[in-house]
CSV table of C-alpha atoms and ligand atoms in Angstrom, one decimal:
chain,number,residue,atom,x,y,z
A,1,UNK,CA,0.0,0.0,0.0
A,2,UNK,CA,1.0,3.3,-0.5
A,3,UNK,CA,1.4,4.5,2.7
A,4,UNK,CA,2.7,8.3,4.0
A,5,UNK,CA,4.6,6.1,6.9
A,6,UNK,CA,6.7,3.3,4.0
A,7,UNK,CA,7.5,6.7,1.6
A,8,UNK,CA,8.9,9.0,4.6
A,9,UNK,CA,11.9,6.4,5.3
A,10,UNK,CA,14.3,8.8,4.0
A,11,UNK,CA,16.8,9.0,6.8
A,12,UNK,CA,18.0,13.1,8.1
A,13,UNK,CA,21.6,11.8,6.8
A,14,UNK,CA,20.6,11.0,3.7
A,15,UNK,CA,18.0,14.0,3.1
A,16,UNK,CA,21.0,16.6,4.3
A,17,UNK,CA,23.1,15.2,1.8
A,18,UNK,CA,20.9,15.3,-1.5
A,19,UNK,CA,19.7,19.0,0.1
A,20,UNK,CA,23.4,19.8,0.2
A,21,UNK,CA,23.7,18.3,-4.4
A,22,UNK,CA,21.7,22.0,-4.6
A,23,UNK,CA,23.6,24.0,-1.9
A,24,UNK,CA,26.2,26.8,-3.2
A,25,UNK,CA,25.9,29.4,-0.4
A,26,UNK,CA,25.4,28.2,3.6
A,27,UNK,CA,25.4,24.9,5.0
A,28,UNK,CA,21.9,23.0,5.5
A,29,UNK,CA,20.5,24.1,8.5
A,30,UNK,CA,17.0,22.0,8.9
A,31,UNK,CA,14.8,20.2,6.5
A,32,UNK,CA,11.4,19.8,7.4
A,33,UNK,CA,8.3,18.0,5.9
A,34,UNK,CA,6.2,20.4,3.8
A,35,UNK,CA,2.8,20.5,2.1
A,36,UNK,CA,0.1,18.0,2.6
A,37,UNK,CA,0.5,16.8,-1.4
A,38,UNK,CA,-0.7,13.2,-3.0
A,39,UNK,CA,1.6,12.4,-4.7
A,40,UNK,CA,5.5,13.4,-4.5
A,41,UNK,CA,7.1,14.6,-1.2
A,42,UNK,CA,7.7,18.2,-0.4
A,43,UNK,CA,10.6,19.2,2.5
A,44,UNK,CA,11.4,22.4,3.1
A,45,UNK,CA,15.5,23.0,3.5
A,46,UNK,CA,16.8,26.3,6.1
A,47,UNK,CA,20.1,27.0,4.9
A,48,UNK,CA,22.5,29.0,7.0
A,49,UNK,CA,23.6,31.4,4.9
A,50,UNK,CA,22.8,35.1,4.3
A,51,UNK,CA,21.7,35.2,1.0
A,52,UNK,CA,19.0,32.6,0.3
A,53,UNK,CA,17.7,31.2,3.4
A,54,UNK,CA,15.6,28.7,2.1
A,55,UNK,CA,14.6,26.4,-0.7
A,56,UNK,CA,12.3,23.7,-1.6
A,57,UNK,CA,13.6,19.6,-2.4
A,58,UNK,CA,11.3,16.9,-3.5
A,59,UNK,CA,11.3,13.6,-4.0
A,60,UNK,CA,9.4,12.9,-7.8
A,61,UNK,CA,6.5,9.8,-7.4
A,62,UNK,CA,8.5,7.7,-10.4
A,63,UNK,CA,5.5,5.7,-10.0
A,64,UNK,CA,3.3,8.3,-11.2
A,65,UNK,CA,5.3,10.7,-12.9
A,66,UNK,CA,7.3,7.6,-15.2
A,67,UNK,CA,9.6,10.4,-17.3
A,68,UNK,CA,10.9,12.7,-14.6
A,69,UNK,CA,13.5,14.2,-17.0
A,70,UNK,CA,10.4,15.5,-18.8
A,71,UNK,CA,9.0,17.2,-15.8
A,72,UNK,CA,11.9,19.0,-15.8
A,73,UNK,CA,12.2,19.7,-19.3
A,74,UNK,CA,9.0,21.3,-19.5
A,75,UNK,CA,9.2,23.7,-16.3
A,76,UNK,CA,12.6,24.9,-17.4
A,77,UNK,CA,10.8,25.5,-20.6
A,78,UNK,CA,7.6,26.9,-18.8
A,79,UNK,CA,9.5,28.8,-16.3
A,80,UNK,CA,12.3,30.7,-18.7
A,81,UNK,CA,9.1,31.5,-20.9
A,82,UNK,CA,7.3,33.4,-18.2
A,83,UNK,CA,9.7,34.7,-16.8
A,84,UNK,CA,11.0,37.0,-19.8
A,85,UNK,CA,7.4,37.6,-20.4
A,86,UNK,CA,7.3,39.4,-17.3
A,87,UNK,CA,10.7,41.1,-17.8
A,88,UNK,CA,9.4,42.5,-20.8
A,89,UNK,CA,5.9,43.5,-19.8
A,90,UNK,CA,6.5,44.1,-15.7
A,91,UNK,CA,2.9,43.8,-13.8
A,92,UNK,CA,1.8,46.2,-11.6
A,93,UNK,CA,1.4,43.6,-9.0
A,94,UNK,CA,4.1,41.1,-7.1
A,95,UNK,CA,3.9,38.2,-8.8
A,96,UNK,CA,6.7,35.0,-8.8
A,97,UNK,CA,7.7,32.4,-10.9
A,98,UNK,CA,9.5,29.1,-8.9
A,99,UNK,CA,13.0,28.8,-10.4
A,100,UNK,CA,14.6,25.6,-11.0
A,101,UNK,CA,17.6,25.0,-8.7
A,102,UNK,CA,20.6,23.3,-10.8
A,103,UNK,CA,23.0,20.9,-9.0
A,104,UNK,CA,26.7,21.5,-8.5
A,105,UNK,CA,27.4,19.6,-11.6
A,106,UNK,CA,24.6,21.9,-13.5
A,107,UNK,CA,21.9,19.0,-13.5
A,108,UNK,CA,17.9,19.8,-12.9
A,109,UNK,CA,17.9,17.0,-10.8
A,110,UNK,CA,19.8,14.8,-8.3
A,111,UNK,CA,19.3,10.8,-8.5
A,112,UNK,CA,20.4,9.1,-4.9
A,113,UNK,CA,21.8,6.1,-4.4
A,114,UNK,CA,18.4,4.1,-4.2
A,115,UNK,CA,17.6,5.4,-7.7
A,116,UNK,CA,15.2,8.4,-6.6
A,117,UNK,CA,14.8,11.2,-8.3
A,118,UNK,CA,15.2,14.8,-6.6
A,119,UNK,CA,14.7,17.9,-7.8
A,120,UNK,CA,15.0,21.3,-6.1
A,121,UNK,CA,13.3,25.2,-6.6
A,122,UNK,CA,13.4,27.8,-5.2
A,123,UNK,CA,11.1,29.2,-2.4
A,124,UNK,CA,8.6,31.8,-2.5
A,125,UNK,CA,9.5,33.7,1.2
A,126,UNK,CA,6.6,35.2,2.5
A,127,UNK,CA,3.7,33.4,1.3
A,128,UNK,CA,1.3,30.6,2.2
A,129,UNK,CA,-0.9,28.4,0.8
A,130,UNK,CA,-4.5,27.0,1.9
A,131,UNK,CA,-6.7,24.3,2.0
A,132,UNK,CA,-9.8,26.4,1.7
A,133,UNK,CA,-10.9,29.6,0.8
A,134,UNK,CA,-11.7,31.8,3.5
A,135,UNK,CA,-13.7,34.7,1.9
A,136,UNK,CA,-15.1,36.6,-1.5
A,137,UNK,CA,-11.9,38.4,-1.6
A,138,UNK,CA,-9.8,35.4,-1.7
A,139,UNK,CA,-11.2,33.7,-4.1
A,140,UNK,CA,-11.1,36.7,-6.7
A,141,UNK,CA,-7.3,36.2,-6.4
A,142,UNK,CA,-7.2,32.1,-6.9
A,143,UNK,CA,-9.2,33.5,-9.6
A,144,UNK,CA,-6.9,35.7,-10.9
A,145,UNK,CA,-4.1,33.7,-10.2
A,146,UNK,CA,-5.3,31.3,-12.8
A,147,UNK,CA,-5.9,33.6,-15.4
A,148,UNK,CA,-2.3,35.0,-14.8
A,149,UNK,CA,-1.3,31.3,-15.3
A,150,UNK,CA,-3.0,30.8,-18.1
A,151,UNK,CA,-2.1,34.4,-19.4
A,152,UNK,CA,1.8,33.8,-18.9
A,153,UNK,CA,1.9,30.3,-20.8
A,154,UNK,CA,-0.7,31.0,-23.3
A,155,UNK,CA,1.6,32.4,-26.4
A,156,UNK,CA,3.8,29.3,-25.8
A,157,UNK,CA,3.2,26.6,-28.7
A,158,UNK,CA,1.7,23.5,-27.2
A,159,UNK,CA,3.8,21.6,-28.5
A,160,UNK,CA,6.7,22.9,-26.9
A,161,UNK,CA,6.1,20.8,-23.4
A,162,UNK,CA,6.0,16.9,-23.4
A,163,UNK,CA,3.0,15.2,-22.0
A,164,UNK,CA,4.5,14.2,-18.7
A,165,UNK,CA,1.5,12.3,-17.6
A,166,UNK,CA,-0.3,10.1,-20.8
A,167,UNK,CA,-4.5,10.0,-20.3
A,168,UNK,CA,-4.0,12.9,-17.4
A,169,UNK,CA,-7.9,14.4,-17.4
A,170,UNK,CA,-8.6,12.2,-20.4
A,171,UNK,CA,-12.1,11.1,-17.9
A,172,UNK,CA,-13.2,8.5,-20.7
A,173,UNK,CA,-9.6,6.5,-19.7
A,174,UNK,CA,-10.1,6.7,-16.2
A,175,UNK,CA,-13.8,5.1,-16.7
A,176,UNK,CA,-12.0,2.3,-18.8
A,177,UNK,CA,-9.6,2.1,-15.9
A,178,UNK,CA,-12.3,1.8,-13.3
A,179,UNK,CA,-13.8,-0.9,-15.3
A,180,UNK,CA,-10.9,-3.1,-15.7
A,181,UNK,CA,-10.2,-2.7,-11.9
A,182,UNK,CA,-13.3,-3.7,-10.9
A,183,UNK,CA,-13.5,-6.6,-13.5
A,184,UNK,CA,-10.7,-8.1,-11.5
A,185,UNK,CA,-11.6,-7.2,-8.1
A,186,UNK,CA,-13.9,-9.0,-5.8
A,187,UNK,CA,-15.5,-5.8,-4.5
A,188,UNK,CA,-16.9,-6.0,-0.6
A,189,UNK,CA,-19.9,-4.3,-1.0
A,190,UNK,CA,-20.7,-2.2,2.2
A,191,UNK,CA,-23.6,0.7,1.3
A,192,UNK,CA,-20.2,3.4,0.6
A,193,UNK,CA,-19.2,1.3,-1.9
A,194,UNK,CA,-22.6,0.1,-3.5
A,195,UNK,CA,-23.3,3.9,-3.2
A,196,UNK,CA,-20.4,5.0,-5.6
A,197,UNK,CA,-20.5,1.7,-8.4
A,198,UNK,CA,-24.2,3.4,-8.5
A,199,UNK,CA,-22.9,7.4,-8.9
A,200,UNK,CA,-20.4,6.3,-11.9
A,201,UNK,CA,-23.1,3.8,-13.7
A,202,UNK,CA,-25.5,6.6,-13.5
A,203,UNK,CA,-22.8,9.3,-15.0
A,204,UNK,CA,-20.9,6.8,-18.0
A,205,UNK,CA,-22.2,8.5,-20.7
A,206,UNK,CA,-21.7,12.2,-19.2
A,207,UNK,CA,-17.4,11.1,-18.9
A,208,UNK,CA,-16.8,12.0,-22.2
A,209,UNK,CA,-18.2,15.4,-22.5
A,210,UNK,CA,-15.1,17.2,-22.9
A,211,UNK,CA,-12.9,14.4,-24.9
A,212,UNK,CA,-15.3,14.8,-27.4
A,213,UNK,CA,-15.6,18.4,-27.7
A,214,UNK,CA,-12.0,18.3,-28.4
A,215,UNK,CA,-12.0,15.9,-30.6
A,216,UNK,CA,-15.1,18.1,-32.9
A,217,UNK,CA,-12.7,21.1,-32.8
A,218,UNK,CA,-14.7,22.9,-30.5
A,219,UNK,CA,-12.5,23.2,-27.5
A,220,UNK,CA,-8.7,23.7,-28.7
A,221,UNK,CA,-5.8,22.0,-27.3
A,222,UNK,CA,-3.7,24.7,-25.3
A,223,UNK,CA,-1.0,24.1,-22.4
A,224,UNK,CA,-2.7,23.9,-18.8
A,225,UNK,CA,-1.4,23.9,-15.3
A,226,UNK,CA,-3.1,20.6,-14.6
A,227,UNK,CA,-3.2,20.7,-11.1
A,228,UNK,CA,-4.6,24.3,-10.0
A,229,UNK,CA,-6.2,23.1,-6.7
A,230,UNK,CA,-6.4,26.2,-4.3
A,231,UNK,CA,-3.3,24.9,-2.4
A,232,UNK,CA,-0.8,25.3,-5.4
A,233,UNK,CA,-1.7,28.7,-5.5
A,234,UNK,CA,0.6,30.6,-2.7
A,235,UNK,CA,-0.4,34.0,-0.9
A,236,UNK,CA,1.6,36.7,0.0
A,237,UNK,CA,1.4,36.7,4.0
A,238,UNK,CA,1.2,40.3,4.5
A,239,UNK,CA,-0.9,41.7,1.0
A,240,UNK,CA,-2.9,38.5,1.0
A,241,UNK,CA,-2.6,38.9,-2.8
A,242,UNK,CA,-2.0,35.8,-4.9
A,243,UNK,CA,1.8,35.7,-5.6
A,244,UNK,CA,2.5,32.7,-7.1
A,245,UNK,CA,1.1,29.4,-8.8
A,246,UNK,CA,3.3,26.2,-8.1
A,247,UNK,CA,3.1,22.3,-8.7
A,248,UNK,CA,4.0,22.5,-12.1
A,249,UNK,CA,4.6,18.7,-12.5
A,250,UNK,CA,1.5,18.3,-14.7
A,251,UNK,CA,1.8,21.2,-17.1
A,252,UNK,CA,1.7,19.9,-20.3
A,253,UNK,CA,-0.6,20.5,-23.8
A,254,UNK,CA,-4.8,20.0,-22.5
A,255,UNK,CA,-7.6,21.8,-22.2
A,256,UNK,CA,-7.9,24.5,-19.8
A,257,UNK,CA,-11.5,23.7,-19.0
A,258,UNK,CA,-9.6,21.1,-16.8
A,259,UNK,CA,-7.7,23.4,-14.9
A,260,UNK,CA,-11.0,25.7,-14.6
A,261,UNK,CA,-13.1,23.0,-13.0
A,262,UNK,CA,-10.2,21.5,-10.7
A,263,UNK,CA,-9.9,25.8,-9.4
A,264,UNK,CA,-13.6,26.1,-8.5
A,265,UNK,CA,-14.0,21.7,-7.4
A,266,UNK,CA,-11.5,22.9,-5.4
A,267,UNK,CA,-12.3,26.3,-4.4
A,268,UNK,CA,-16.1,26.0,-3.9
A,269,UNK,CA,-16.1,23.1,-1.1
A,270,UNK,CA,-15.4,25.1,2.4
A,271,UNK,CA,-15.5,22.2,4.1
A,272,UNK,CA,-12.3,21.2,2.1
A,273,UNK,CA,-11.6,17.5,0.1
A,274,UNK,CA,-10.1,15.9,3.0
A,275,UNK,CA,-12.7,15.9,5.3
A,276,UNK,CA,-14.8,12.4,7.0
A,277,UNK,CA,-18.3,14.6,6.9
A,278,UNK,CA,-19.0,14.1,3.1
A,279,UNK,CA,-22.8,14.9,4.5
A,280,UNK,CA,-21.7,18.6,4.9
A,281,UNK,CA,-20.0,18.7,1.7
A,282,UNK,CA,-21.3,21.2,-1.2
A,283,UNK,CA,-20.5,23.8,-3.8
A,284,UNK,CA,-20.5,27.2,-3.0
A,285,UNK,CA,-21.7,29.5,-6.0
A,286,UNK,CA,-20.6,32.6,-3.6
A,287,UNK,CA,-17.0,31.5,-4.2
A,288,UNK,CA,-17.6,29.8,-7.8
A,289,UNK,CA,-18.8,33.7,-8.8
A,290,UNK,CA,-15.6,35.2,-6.8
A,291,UNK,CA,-13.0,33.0,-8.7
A,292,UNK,CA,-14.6,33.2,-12.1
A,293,UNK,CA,-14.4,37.4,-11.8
A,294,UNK,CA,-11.1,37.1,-11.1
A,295,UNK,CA,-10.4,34.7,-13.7
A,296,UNK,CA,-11.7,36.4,-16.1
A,297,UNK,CA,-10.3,39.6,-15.1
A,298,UNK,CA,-7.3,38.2,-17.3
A,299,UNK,CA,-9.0,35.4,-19.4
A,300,UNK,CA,-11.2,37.1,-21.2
A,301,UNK,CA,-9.0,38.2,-23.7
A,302,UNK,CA,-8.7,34.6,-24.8
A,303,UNK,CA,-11.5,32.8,-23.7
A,304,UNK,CA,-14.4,31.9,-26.6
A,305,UNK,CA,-17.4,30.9,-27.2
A,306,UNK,CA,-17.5,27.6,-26.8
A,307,UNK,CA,-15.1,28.2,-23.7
A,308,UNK,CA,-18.2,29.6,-22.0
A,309,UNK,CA,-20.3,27.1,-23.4
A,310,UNK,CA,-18.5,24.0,-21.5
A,311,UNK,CA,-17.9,25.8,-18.3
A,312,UNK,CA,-20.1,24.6,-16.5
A,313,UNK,CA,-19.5,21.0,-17.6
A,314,UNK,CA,-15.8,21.3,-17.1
A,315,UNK,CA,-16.8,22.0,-13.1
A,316,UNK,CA,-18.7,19.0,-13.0
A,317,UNK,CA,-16.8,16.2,-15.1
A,318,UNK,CA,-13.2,17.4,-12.8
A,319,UNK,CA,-15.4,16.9,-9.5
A,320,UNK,CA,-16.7,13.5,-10.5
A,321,UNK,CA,-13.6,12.6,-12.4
A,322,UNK,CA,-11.6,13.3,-9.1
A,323,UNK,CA,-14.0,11.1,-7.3
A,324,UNK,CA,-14.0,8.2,-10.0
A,325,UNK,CA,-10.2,8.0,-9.8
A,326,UNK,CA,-10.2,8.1,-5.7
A,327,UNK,CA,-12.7,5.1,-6.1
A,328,UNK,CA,-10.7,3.3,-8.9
A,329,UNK,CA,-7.9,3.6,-6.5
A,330,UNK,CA,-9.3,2.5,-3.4
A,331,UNK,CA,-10.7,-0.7,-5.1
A,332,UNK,CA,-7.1,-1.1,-6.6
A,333,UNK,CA,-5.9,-1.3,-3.6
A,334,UNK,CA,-4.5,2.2,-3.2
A,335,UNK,CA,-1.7,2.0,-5.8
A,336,UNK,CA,-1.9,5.7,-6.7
A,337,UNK,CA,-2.4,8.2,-4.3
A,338,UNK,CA,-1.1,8.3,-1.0
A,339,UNK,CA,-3.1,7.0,2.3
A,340,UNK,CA,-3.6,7.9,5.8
A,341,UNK,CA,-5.6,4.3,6.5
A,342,UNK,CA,-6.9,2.0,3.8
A,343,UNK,CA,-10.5,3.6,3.4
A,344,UNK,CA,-9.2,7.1,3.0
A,345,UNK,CA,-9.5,6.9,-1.0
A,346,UNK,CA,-13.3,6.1,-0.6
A,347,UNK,CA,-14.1,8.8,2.1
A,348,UNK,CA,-12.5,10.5,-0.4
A,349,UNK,CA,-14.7,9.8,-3.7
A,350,UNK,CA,-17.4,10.0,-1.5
A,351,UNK,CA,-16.4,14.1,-0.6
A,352,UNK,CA,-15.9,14.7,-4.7
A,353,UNK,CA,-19.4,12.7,-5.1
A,354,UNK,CA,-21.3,14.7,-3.0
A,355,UNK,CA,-19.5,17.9,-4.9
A,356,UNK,CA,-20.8,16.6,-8.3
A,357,UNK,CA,-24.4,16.1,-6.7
A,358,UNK,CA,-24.6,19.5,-4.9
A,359,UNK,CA,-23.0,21.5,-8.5
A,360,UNK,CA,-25.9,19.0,-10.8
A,361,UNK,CA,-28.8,20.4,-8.5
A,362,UNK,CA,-27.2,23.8,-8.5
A,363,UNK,CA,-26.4,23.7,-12.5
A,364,UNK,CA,-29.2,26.6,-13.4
A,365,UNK,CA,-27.5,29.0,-10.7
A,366,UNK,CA,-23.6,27.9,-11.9
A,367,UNK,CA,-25.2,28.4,-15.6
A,368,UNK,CA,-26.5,32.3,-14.9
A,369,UNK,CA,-23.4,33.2,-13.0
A,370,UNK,CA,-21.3,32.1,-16.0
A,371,UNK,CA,-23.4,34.1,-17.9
A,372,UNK,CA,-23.0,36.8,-15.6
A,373,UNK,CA,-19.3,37.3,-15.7
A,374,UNK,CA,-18.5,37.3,-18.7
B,401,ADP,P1,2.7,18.4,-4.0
B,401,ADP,O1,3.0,17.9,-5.4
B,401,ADP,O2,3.2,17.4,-3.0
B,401,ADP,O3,1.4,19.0,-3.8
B,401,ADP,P2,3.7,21.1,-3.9
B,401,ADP,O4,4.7,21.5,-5.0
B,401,ADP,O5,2.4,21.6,-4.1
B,401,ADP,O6,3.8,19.6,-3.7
B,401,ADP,O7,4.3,21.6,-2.5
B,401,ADP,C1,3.6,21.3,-1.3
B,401,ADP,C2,3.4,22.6,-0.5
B,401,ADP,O8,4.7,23.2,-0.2
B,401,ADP,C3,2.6,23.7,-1.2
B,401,ADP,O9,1.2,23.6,-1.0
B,401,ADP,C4,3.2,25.0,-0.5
B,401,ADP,O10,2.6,25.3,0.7
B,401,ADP,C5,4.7,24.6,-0.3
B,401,ADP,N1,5.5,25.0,-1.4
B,401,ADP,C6,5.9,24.3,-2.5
B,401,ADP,N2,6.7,25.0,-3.3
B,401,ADP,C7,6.9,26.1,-2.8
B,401,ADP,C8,7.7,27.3,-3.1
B,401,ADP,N3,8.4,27.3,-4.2
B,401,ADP,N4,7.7,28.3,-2.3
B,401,ADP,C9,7.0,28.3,-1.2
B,401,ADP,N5,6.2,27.3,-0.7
B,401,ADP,C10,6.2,26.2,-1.5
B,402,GN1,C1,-3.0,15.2,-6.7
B,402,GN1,O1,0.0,16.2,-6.0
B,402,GN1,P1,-1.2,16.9,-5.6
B,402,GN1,O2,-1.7,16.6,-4.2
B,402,GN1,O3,-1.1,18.4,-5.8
B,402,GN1,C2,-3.3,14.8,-8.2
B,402,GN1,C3,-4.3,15.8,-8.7
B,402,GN1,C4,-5.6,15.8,-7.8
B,402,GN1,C5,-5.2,16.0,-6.4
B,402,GN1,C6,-6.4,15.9,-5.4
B,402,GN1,C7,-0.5,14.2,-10.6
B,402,GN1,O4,-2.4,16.4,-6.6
B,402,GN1,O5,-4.7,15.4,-10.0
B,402,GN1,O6,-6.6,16.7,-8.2
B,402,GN1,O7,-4.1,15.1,-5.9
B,402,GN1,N1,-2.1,14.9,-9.0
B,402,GN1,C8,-1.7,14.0,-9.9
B,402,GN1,O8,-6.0,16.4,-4.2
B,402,GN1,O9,-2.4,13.0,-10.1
B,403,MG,MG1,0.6,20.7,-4.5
């Protein structure tokens, strides 16, 4: 199993040392476990030193993320683009781009002695990230913060970044997926589980929405962030003003419907996707309204039609897709995502569920305020 406790066995010896590949200036002070993530693991590494005082190292999921010298590729790619872009056009606003942190033998990367892969950038001081939005205000600046995203990489050819992760928010593979798992699962059927089998029958035709307005021509492939949940988009601490977006593992060619519904699935559930109480779960079109101004504050410029016109899908296909892959991987045995105990993928699915149900009895409210904004 997938376990937090069987990936954090690297020892403080070995962790100061592949800190220390990325060290020029100071000696490695502290490293510390950072971010609540799914997937790779974040530490955060206090140098002594009086320039920069900190930077972030993570271990890559190889598991997940099978080409890791692509990851890297593309945010060098990514983060060079954006960051002339703003040289050349300054904003009125503080706004960062992460910078990759290059070994002392000028590699993107450092691969230890057990074969894992480690890559290091730099940190934003100042900021924070959250699990929830707190307020109107807040979520016009995840809103914006997206748009800027989107704004900064979208003059970049598509085909200029890999695909780092193949059938990433494709939802029609995930469903295949689901199917084959369960074909060779003997499934314990308590009323949670008979519960979701039911919520994915009832939605199998629905999973391809998107796929095949891509396919028609009527949504155009573009890069995308791929993973703008509310916690990859830091804060400054003092301003409160979005700063930075990070996790860029998943940016790669896509739709940027996907990244729009992952902002508001994740955005518009105050009770947050970790929680036990999927009862008290819904979507809040307060903050769905909030993010969408201040997406559009900067998307409009390239945002059509059709964009509109599969907004409000987007929001619900990302919800349930998040909750169909949860509950593909808790019947799998949790092979994907990492676990606190072996249920925690289905309490999971069950929270993203209860999203998709409380945006589908919402969808004429989510509908006007689309219209509405734009
Ligand atoms: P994961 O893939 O595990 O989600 P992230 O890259 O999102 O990893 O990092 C986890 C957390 O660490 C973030 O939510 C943020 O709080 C913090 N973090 C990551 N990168 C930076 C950075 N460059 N500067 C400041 N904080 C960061
Ligand atoms: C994973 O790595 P993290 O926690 O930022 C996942 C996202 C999910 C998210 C749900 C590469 O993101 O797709 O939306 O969990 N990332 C990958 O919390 O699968
Ligand atoms: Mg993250």
């Amino acid at each position: 199993m997938n376990t937090i406790e069987n990936i954090k066995t690297q020892s403080t010896n070995n962790l100061t040392a592949i800190a220390e590949q990325f060290t020029f200036q100071g000696k490695v002070k502290s490293i510390q476990a950072f971010g609540s993530g799914n997937i790779n693991d974040t530490f955060l590494v206090t140098l002594d030193s009086s320039q920069e005082q900190h930077f972030i190292l993570q271990r890559i999921n190889t598991q997940v993320f099978r080409q890791p010298h692509s990851i890297m590729q593309n945010m060098c790619t990514f983060t060079g683009h954006a960051r002339k872009r703003l040289q050349q056009n300054p904003l009125n606003r503080r706004w960062e781009i992460p910078r990759v942190l290059f070994t002392k033998d000028a590699q993107d990367h450092w691969i230890d002695a057990d074969g894992a892969f480690w890559r290091a950038i730099s940190f934003i001081e100042g900021s924070q990230s959250f699990d929830t939005i707190r307020d109107r205000s807040q979520a016009g600046e995840v809103g914006y913060a997206l748009g800027m995203f989107h704004n900064l990489i979208g003059d970049l050819p598509p085909e200029k970044l890999a695909d780092t992760l193949e059938g990433f928010h494709i939802t029609p593979r995930y469903l295949q997926n689901y199917n084959e798992v369960l074909a060779k699962t003997s499934v314990q059927k308590t009323p949670e589980v008979n519960y979701c089998l039911q919520f994915v029958s009832d939605r199998q035709i629905f999973a391809s929405i998107l796929e095949d307005a891509k396919a028609t021509g009527k949504l155009p492939l573009r890069l995308m962030h791929g993973d703008p949940k509310i916690n990859n988009v830091l804060f400054d601490a003092i301003t409160h003003q979005a700063v930075s977006v990070i996790d860029l593992d998943t940016v790669k060619p896509g739709l940027v419907h996907y990244d729009i519904g992952d902002c508001l699935r994740s955005g518009c559930n105050p009770v947050g996707e970790e929680t036990e109480d999927w009862e008290s779960v819904g979507f809040d079109t307060d903050i769905c309204q909030g993010i969408l101004q201040g997406y559009l504050s900067v998307a409009k410029a390239f945002l059509t039609e059709n964009d509109y016109a599969y907004m409000y899908d987007a929001i619900r296909l990302i919800a349930f897709e998040l909750g169909l892959r949860f509950f593909a991987d808790h019947l799998a045995g949790n092979v994907y995502f990492k676990v606190k105990h072996p249920e925690h993928n289905l309490y999971r699915a069950l929270v993203q569920f209860a999203l998709t149900k409380s945006i589908e009895s919402q969808e004429s409210a989510i509908r006007a305020i689309i219209q509405d904004v734009k």
